[in-house]
Amino acid sequence: MQPGPLNLITDVAGLRVGQAQDETLRSGVTVLTADQPFTAAVHVMGGAPGTRETDLLAPDRMVQAVDALVLSGGSAFGLDACSGVMDGLRAMGRGFAVGPARVPIVPGAILFDLLNGGQKDWTANPYGALGAAALRAADRRFALGTAGAGFGAMTGTLKGGLGSASCLLPSGLTVGALVAVNALGSATVGETGHFWAAPFEQGREFGGLGPAPQMPLPAPLPTKRLGEATTIAIVATDAALTKAQAHRLAVAAHDGMARALVPSHTPLDGDLVFAAATGARALADPVTDTFQLGHAAATCLARAIARAVFLARPMPGDLQPCWAVRFGQAPAGG
C-alpha cells in the first residue's frame, strides 16, 4: 500500500478539502467536499461526541448522498460551521432536490478547544463564517499540522493538529484519511518522540524514528475533563460502496485510531469517524475489496494521526509543546 501522489485524502479523485482558522480565536474549520454528492456513513466510539445531521447517514434513511462533511473546533458552537457550508453550497446550486428547492446535506462533528488559550469572548458565533471560508478554499492541496479544525487542538501530552494520509491498493482503489487530533490520549510512546503509529509509517512522513525501544509505564490519569477531548476523522475511497458498506469502513477505521492514540475511545473523548465513497470505481470482488479497504482505512488513519502531531507548529501562547519543540527536531519528510 503505497501513498498516493500527495499523501492526502484528496488523492481520492474528485475530493477537495478547504480550511479556515482564526489565530485570535485559536480555532478553525475543515471541510471535505467533492465534484458530485457522495455516499457517507459514520461510526462513533467516543463517550462525548458532538454532531450534526448524522442520523440521516444510517443505511435505512432516505437521503443516499451528502454534499460535504465538516470537522470543526469550537465545541457545540462549531456545529454552526455546517450552516456556513450549506449557504455556500446552496449558492452553487448544490443540494438535495425537494421540488424547486435545494437543500445541501452537510453532516459535521466538533472537537472541544474552548480552553486552549484563544479569545472566546465573541458576541456572534464565528463558526458559520469560518465554514463558508473553508468551503471557498477547497482544493486538492491543503495544510497539515496547525491548520483548520486542528488549529487549536491539543492531546494528552503534545499539541494536536490536522493530519492526512493516503494509500493506493493493488486493486487500483485509493483510500485516504483526514483527521483533527484533540485526544485525551497520546500519539507518542511514554516520554519519547516515537509514535505509536510507527509500524505503519511510509518513508519518513512523521520523522522515521521507528517503534519505541520499550513500552512505557501504565498510562497516567486523564488531564482533560468530560467533553474536552475528541479525535474526529474522515476516511474516503473512490470505491462504489453502499451506505452499509461505508459504515463498515468507518467501523474498521477506528482500529487505526486505537493504534495511533493511547488510550482511545474513552468516556471523555468524542471519537468519531465518517466514511466517504465517491463511487468512481466498482468493486471487482465485494468480499476481498471491502476487506482490504477496511485495513487500508485503519492504516491511513493511524498515519494521518501521527502526521497531525508531527507537523504541528509552535505559536505564542501555546499551552503544550509541539512535537518539533519537545523533541528538538524539525519536521522532515512530511
Tab-separated table of C-alpha atoms in Angstrom:
chain	number	residue	atom	x	y	z
A	1	MET	CA	0.000	0.000	0.000
A	2	GLN	CA	1.999	2.938	-1.295
A	3	PRO	CA	0.951	6.539	-0.552
A	4	GLY	CA	-0.755	8.473	-3.326
A	5	PRO	CA	0.999	11.355	-5.125
A	6	LEU	CA	0.023	13.937	-2.473
A	7	ASN	CA	-0.259	11.590	0.523
A	8	LEU	CA	-3.520	13.389	1.268
A	9	ILE	CA	-7.152	12.336	1.305
A	10	THR	CA	-7.541	14.282	-1.941
A	11	ASP	CA	-5.612	11.547	-3.735
A	12	VAL	CA	-9.129	10.101	-3.939
A	13	ALA	CA	-10.150	11.644	-7.262
A	14	GLY	CA	-12.858	14.274	-7.089
A	15	LEU	CA	-12.367	15.185	-3.413
A	16	ARG	CA	-11.301	18.618	-2.204
A	17	VAL	CA	-10.513	19.962	1.255
A	18	GLY	CA	-10.842	23.557	2.403
A	19	GLN	CA	-9.761	25.119	5.674
A	20	ALA	CA	-10.131	28.343	7.592
A	21	GLN	CA	-8.870	29.376	11.001
A	22	ASP	CA	-8.711	32.387	13.292
A	23	GLU	CA	-5.459	32.906	15.221
A	24	THR	CA	-7.104	35.095	17.861
A	25	LEU	CA	-9.878	32.569	18.359
A	26	ARG	CA	-7.284	29.771	18.167
A	27	SER	CA	-9.714	27.539	16.345
A	28	GLY	CA	-10.787	26.602	12.839
A	29	VAL	CA	-12.807	24.519	10.412
A	30	THR	CA	-12.003	21.853	7.825
A	31	VAL	CA	-14.434	20.908	5.038
A	32	LEU	CA	-14.369	17.886	2.731
A	33	THR	CA	-16.427	18.245	-0.434
A	34	ALA	CA	-16.489	16.665	-3.885
A	35	ASP	CA	-17.366	17.301	-7.502
A	36	GLN	CA	-20.588	15.319	-7.009
A	37	PRO	CA	-22.638	14.186	-3.984
A	38	PHE	CA	-21.070	11.126	-2.371
A	39	THR	CA	-22.071	8.210	-0.168
A	40	ALA	CA	-21.301	8.741	3.516
A	41	ALA	CA	-21.621	6.948	6.835
A	42	VAL	CA	-20.478	7.467	10.410
A	43	HIS	CA	-19.439	5.453	13.441
A	44	VAL	CA	-18.986	6.888	16.939
A	45	MET	CA	-16.883	5.171	19.606
A	46	GLY	CA	-16.150	8.039	21.988
A	47	GLY	CA	-18.298	8.784	25.010
A	48	ALA	CA	-18.771	12.519	24.412
A	49	PRO	CA	-19.495	13.226	20.712
A	50	GLY	CA	-20.839	16.431	19.185
A	51	THR	CA	-22.519	16.039	15.806
A	52	ARG	CA	-24.973	17.434	13.284
A	53	GLU	CA	-27.067	15.589	10.665
A	54	THR	CA	-25.502	12.213	11.437
A	55	ASP	CA	-28.791	10.325	11.878
A	56	LEU	CA	-29.513	10.604	8.148
A	57	LEU	CA	-26.318	8.647	7.385
A	58	ALA	CA	-27.847	5.391	8.639
A	59	PRO	CA	-28.366	2.857	5.803
A	60	ASP	CA	-32.167	2.928	6.154
A	61	ARG	CA	-32.514	6.719	5.835
A	62	MET	CA	-33.913	8.313	2.661
A	63	VAL	CA	-31.014	10.571	1.696
A	64	GLN	CA	-28.379	8.495	-0.089
A	65	ALA	CA	-25.597	11.069	-0.630
A	66	VAL	CA	-24.124	14.159	1.003
A	67	ASP	CA	-22.540	17.324	-0.394
A	68	ALA	CA	-19.857	17.896	2.237
A	69	LEU	CA	-18.542	16.763	5.618
A	70	VAL	CA	-17.362	19.256	8.246
A	71	LEU	CA	-14.816	18.938	11.049
A	72	SER	CA	-14.733	21.946	13.379
A	73	GLY	CA	-13.324	23.271	16.595
A	74	GLY	CA	-15.497	25.261	18.964
A	75	SER	CA	-17.383	22.537	20.803
A	76	ALA	CA	-21.139	22.822	20.167
A	77	PHE	CA	-20.667	26.341	18.787
A	78	GLY	CA	-18.626	24.808	15.966
A	79	LEU	CA	-21.638	22.953	14.622
A	80	ASP	CA	-22.679	26.273	13.103
A	81	ALA	CA	-19.811	25.832	10.614
A	82	CYS	CA	-22.149	23.449	8.781
A	83	SER	CA	-24.586	26.341	8.243
A	84	GLY	CA	-21.879	28.398	6.547
A	85	VAL	CA	-21.002	25.469	4.314
A	86	MET	CA	-24.682	24.941	3.488
A	87	ASP	CA	-25.024	28.587	2.475
A	88	GLY	CA	-22.046	28.319	0.162
A	89	LEU	CA	-23.232	25.085	-1.431
A	90	ARG	CA	-26.740	26.463	-1.908
A	91	ALA	CA	-25.283	29.444	-3.754
A	92	MET	CA	-23.569	26.943	-6.081
A	93	GLY	CA	-26.880	25.234	-6.794
A	94	ARG	CA	-25.869	22.144	-4.805
A	95	GLY	CA	-28.186	20.139	-2.575
A	96	PHE	CA	-30.888	17.523	-2.260
A	97	ALA	CA	-33.714	18.412	-4.634
A	98	VAL	CA	-37.110	18.967	-2.995
A	99	GLY	CA	-39.253	20.337	-5.804
A	100	PRO	CA	-37.587	23.582	-6.920
A	101	ALA	CA	-35.677	23.880	-3.608
A	102	ARG	CA	-32.153	22.616	-2.980
A	103	VAL	CA	-31.097	21.506	0.489
A	104	PRO	CA	-27.338	20.854	0.845
A	105	ILE	CA	-26.662	17.829	3.030
A	106	VAL	CA	-23.752	18.655	5.343
A	107	PRO	CA	-23.126	16.392	8.350
A	108	GLY	CA	-20.489	17.585	10.785
A	109	ALA	CA	-18.632	16.838	14.005
A	110	ILE	CA	-16.843	19.056	16.505
A	111	LEU	CA	-13.974	18.937	18.973
A	112	PHE	CA	-13.528	20.872	22.202
A	113	ASP	CA	-10.926	23.655	22.030
A	114	LEU	CA	-12.557	26.304	24.229
A	115	LEU	CA	-9.825	26.148	26.910
A	116	ASN	CA	-6.754	26.340	24.666
A	117	GLY	CA	-5.831	29.972	25.385
A	118	GLY	CA	-7.634	31.641	22.479
A	119	GLN	CA	-10.080	34.503	22.886
A	120	LYS	CA	-13.570	33.046	23.055
A	121	ASP	CA	-15.485	36.172	24.132
A	122	TRP	CA	-17.296	36.624	20.804
A	123	THR	CA	-20.707	38.296	20.634
A	124	ALA	CA	-21.732	36.467	17.460
A	125	ASN	CA	-20.861	32.844	16.715
A	126	PRO	CA	-17.854	32.960	14.328
A	127	TYR	CA	-18.063	29.407	13.033
A	128	GLY	CA	-20.606	29.983	10.273
A	129	ALA	CA	-18.244	32.443	8.589
A	130	LEU	CA	-15.305	30.084	9.099
A	131	GLY	CA	-17.258	27.255	7.488
A	132	ALA	CA	-18.124	29.401	4.478
A	133	ALA	CA	-14.484	30.497	4.129
A	134	ALA	CA	-13.273	26.899	4.371
A	135	LEU	CA	-15.622	25.846	1.570
A	136	ARG	CA	-14.380	28.672	-0.664
A	137	ALA	CA	-10.795	27.492	-0.069
A	138	ALA	CA	-11.483	23.871	-1.067
A	139	ASP	CA	-8.663	22.441	-3.184
A	140	ARG	CA	-6.639	19.255	-3.678
A	141	ARG	CA	-3.727	20.664	-1.657
A	142	PHE	CA	-4.145	21.856	1.918
A	143	ALA	CA	-2.050	22.468	5.016
A	144	LEU	CA	-1.422	19.936	7.767
A	145	GLY	CA	-0.456	20.383	11.408
A	146	THR	CA	-1.646	23.634	12.947
A	147	ALA	CA	-4.453	24.226	10.460
A	148	GLY	CA	-8.210	24.086	10.049
A	149	ALA	CA	-10.121	22.103	12.645
A	150	GLY	CA	-6.805	21.135	14.227
A	151	PHE	CA	-5.574	24.723	14.597
A	152	GLY	CA	-6.116	24.850	18.361
A	153	ALA	CA	-6.098	21.131	19.090
A	154	MET	CA	-4.249	19.546	21.999
A	155	THR	CA	-3.622	15.977	23.170
A	156	GLY	CA	-2.764	14.418	26.497
A	157	THR	CA	0.894	15.425	26.098
A	158	LEU	CA	1.583	17.472	22.941
A	159	LYS	CA	-0.107	19.911	20.602
A	160	GLY	CA	-2.537	18.195	18.293
A	161	GLY	CA	-3.366	19.199	14.764
A	162	LEU	CA	-4.793	18.315	11.374
A	163	GLY	CA	-3.447	15.238	9.579
A	164	SER	CA	-3.988	13.355	6.353
A	165	ALA	CA	-2.565	10.342	4.502
A	166	SER	CA	-3.429	8.125	1.555
A	167	CYS	CA	-2.630	4.760	0.028
A	168	LEU	CA	-3.055	3.009	-3.303
A	169	LEU	CA	-4.246	-0.602	-3.204
A	170	PRO	CA	-3.107	-3.326	-5.625
A	171	SER	CA	-6.717	-3.497	-6.837
A	172	GLY	CA	-6.405	0.070	-8.113
A	173	LEU	CA	-8.641	1.519	-5.387
A	174	THR	CA	-7.499	4.584	-3.439
A	175	VAL	CA	-8.057	5.233	0.269
A	176	GLY	CA	-7.372	8.400	2.235
A	177	ALA	CA	-7.821	9.749	5.756
A	178	LEU	CA	-8.319	13.212	7.220
A	179	VAL	CA	-8.266	13.813	10.981
A	180	ALA	CA	-8.331	16.536	13.617
A	181	VAL	CA	-6.449	15.224	16.666
A	182	ASN	CA	-7.569	16.657	20.011
A	183	ALA	CA	-7.279	13.447	22.018
A	184	LEU	CA	-7.103	12.729	25.713
A	185	GLY	CA	-4.542	10.071	24.862
A	186	SER	CA	-1.032	10.462	23.481
A	187	ALA	CA	0.243	9.930	19.936
A	188	THR	CA	3.755	9.235	21.221
A	189	VAL	CA	5.076	6.441	23.452
A	190	GLY	CA	5.762	7.487	27.030
A	191	GLU	CA	8.291	10.332	27.254
A	192	THR	CA	9.771	9.555	23.843
A	193	GLY	CA	9.199	11.077	20.429
A	194	HIS	CA	8.391	7.680	18.932
A	195	PHE	CA	4.876	7.459	17.550
A	196	TRP	CA	2.513	4.625	18.388
A	197	ALA	CA	1.754	4.543	14.644
A	198	ALA	CA	5.420	3.924	13.743
A	199	PRO	CA	4.912	0.359	12.389
A	200	PHE	CA	2.678	1.808	9.652
A	201	GLU	CA	4.853	4.780	8.643
A	202	GLN	CA	5.598	5.276	4.944
A	203	GLY	CA	9.082	6.703	4.375
A	204	ARG	CA	9.751	9.492	6.868
A	205	GLU	CA	6.269	11.010	6.833
A	206	PHE	CA	6.395	11.541	10.585
A	207	GLY	CA	10.101	11.534	11.342
A	208	GLY	CA	11.227	7.999	10.594
A	209	LEU	CA	12.192	7.210	14.196
A	210	GLY	CA	10.677	3.751	14.100
A	211	PRO	CA	8.966	1.994	17.020
A	212	ALA	CA	9.845	2.877	20.602
A	213	PRO	CA	12.604	0.691	22.075
A	214	GLN	CA	10.458	-0.150	25.098
A	215	MET	CA	6.897	0.248	26.307
A	216	PRO	CA	6.076	2.954	28.879
A	217	LEU	CA	4.763	2.663	32.409
A	218	PRO	CA	0.968	2.472	32.801
A	219	ALA	CA	-0.873	5.428	31.304
A	220	PRO	CA	-1.271	8.478	33.587
A	221	LEU	CA	-4.635	9.696	34.776
A	222	PRO	CA	-6.521	11.918	32.327
A	223	THR	CA	-5.572	15.594	32.158
A	224	LYS	CA	-8.839	16.642	30.498
A	225	ARG	CA	-12.411	16.574	31.714
A	226	LEU	CA	-15.568	15.117	30.183
A	227	GLY	CA	-16.128	16.585	26.713
A	228	GLU	CA	-12.746	18.294	26.421
A	229	ALA	CA	-11.139	15.656	24.191
A	230	THR	CA	-12.097	14.357	20.756
A	231	THR	CA	-10.491	12.959	17.640
A	232	ILE	CA	-12.733	13.400	14.602
A	233	ALA	CA	-11.855	11.879	11.264
A	234	ILE	CA	-12.945	11.104	7.716
A	235	VAL	CA	-11.803	8.111	5.687
A	236	ALA	CA	-12.553	8.121	1.972
A	237	THR	CA	-12.298	5.911	-1.088
A	238	ASP	CA	-13.112	6.006	-4.775
A	239	ALA	CA	-14.868	2.640	-4.479
A	240	ALA	CA	-18.573	2.290	-5.162
A	241	LEU	CA	-19.960	1.454	-1.720
A	242	THR	CA	-23.450	1.254	-0.300
A	243	LYS	CA	-24.194	3.170	2.885
A	244	ALA	CA	-23.940	-0.091	4.805
A	245	GLN	CA	-20.527	-0.862	3.305
A	246	ALA	CA	-19.386	2.696	4.051
A	247	HIS	CA	-20.481	2.221	7.648
A	248	ARG	CA	-18.295	-0.881	7.916
A	249	LEU	CA	-15.409	1.164	6.520
A	250	ALA	CA	-15.875	3.723	9.304
A	251	VAL	CA	-16.011	0.945	11.905
A	252	ALA	CA	-12.770	-0.602	10.637
A	253	ALA	CA	-11.030	2.779	10.541
A	254	HIS	CA	-11.428	3.142	14.304
A	255	ASP	CA	-8.749	0.455	14.654
A	256	GLY	CA	-6.297	2.987	13.239
A	257	MET	CA	-7.265	5.498	15.903
A	258	ALA	CA	-6.629	2.939	18.634
A	259	ARG	CA	-3.245	2.070	17.109
A	260	ALA	CA	-2.125	5.709	16.995
A	261	LEU	CA	-3.570	7.206	20.207
A	262	VAL	CA	-3.237	5.592	23.633
A	263	PRO	CA	-5.752	5.466	25.170
A	264	SER	CA	-8.537	5.946	22.618
A	265	HIS	CA	-12.344	5.815	22.716
A	266	THR	CA	-12.535	6.795	26.378
A	267	PRO	CA	-15.697	8.105	28.075
A	268	LEU	CA	-14.061	11.550	27.946
A	269	ASP	CA	-13.417	11.526	24.158
A	270	GLY	CA	-15.936	12.130	21.387
A	271	ASP	CA	-14.074	9.918	18.912
A	272	LEU	CA	-15.884	9.654	15.581
A	273	VAL	CA	-15.110	8.527	12.030
A	274	PHE	CA	-17.026	9.489	8.907
A	275	ALA	CA	-16.615	7.352	5.783
A	276	ALA	CA	-16.994	8.770	2.277
A	277	ALA	CA	-17.185	6.889	-1.025
A	278	THR	CA	-17.244	8.673	-4.380
A	279	GLY	CA	-18.351	5.585	-6.314
A	280	ALA	CA	-15.934	6.119	-9.203
A	281	ARG	CA	-14.657	2.508	-9.246
A	282	ALA	CA	-16.768	-0.638	-9.000
A	283	LEU	CA	-15.702	-3.390	-6.621
A	284	ALA	CA	-14.130	-6.259	-8.551
A	285	ASP	CA	-14.592	-8.639	-5.606
A	286	PRO	CA	-17.013	-7.318	-2.931
A	287	VAL	CA	-15.530	-9.584	-0.233
A	288	THR	CA	-11.818	-9.114	-0.876
A	289	ASP	CA	-12.085	-5.439	-1.795
A	290	THR	CA	-14.090	-4.419	1.272
A	291	PHE	CA	-11.699	-6.431	3.470
A	292	GLN	CA	-8.707	-4.559	2.024
A	293	LEU	CA	-10.475	-1.203	2.167
A	294	GLY	CA	-11.082	-1.578	5.898
A	295	HIS	CA	-7.458	-2.460	6.613
A	296	ALA	CA	-6.254	0.415	4.424
A	297	ALA	CA	-8.578	2.898	6.124
A	298	ALA	CA	-7.286	1.921	9.564
A	299	THR	CA	-3.670	2.168	8.421
A	300	CYS	CA	-4.183	5.536	6.730
A	301	LEU	CA	-5.930	6.937	9.778
A	302	ALA	CA	-3.109	5.842	12.099
A	303	ARG	CA	-0.572	7.534	9.817
A	304	ALA	CA	-2.700	10.685	9.495
A	305	ILE	CA	-2.927	10.990	13.287
A	306	ALA	CA	0.851	10.805	13.666
A	307	ARG	CA	1.330	13.350	10.867
A	308	ALA	CA	-1.092	15.752	12.589
A	309	VAL	CA	1.001	15.793	15.771
A	310	PHE	CA	4.352	15.647	13.977
A	311	LEU	CA	3.571	18.669	11.778
A	312	ALA	CA	2.057	20.901	14.473
A	313	ARG	CA	3.983	24.160	14.738
A	314	PRO	CA	4.698	26.371	17.758
A	315	MET	CA	2.730	29.567	18.353
A	316	PRO	CA	2.893	32.259	21.041
A	317	GLY	CA	0.695	31.335	23.973
A	318	ASP	CA	0.845	27.562	23.447
A	319	LEU	CA	-0.314	25.580	26.470
A	320	GLN	CA	1.540	22.494	25.256
A	321	PRO	CA	4.774	21.987	23.304
A	322	CYS	CA	4.583	20.798	19.737
A	323	TRP	CA	6.459	17.632	18.746
A	324	ALA	CA	9.272	19.516	16.966
A	325	VAL	CA	9.982	21.715	20.005
A	326	ARG	CA	9.655	18.937	22.576
A	327	PHE	CA	12.000	16.586	20.752
A	328	GLY	CA	14.255	19.135	19.087
A	329	GLN	CA	13.676	18.040	15.517
A	330	ALA	CA	12.214	19.967	12.634
A	331	PRO	CA	9.519	18.045	10.752
A	332	ALA	CA	11.091	16.321	7.757
A	333	GLY	CA	9.625	14.209	5.019
A	334	GLY	CA	6.064	15.359	5.741
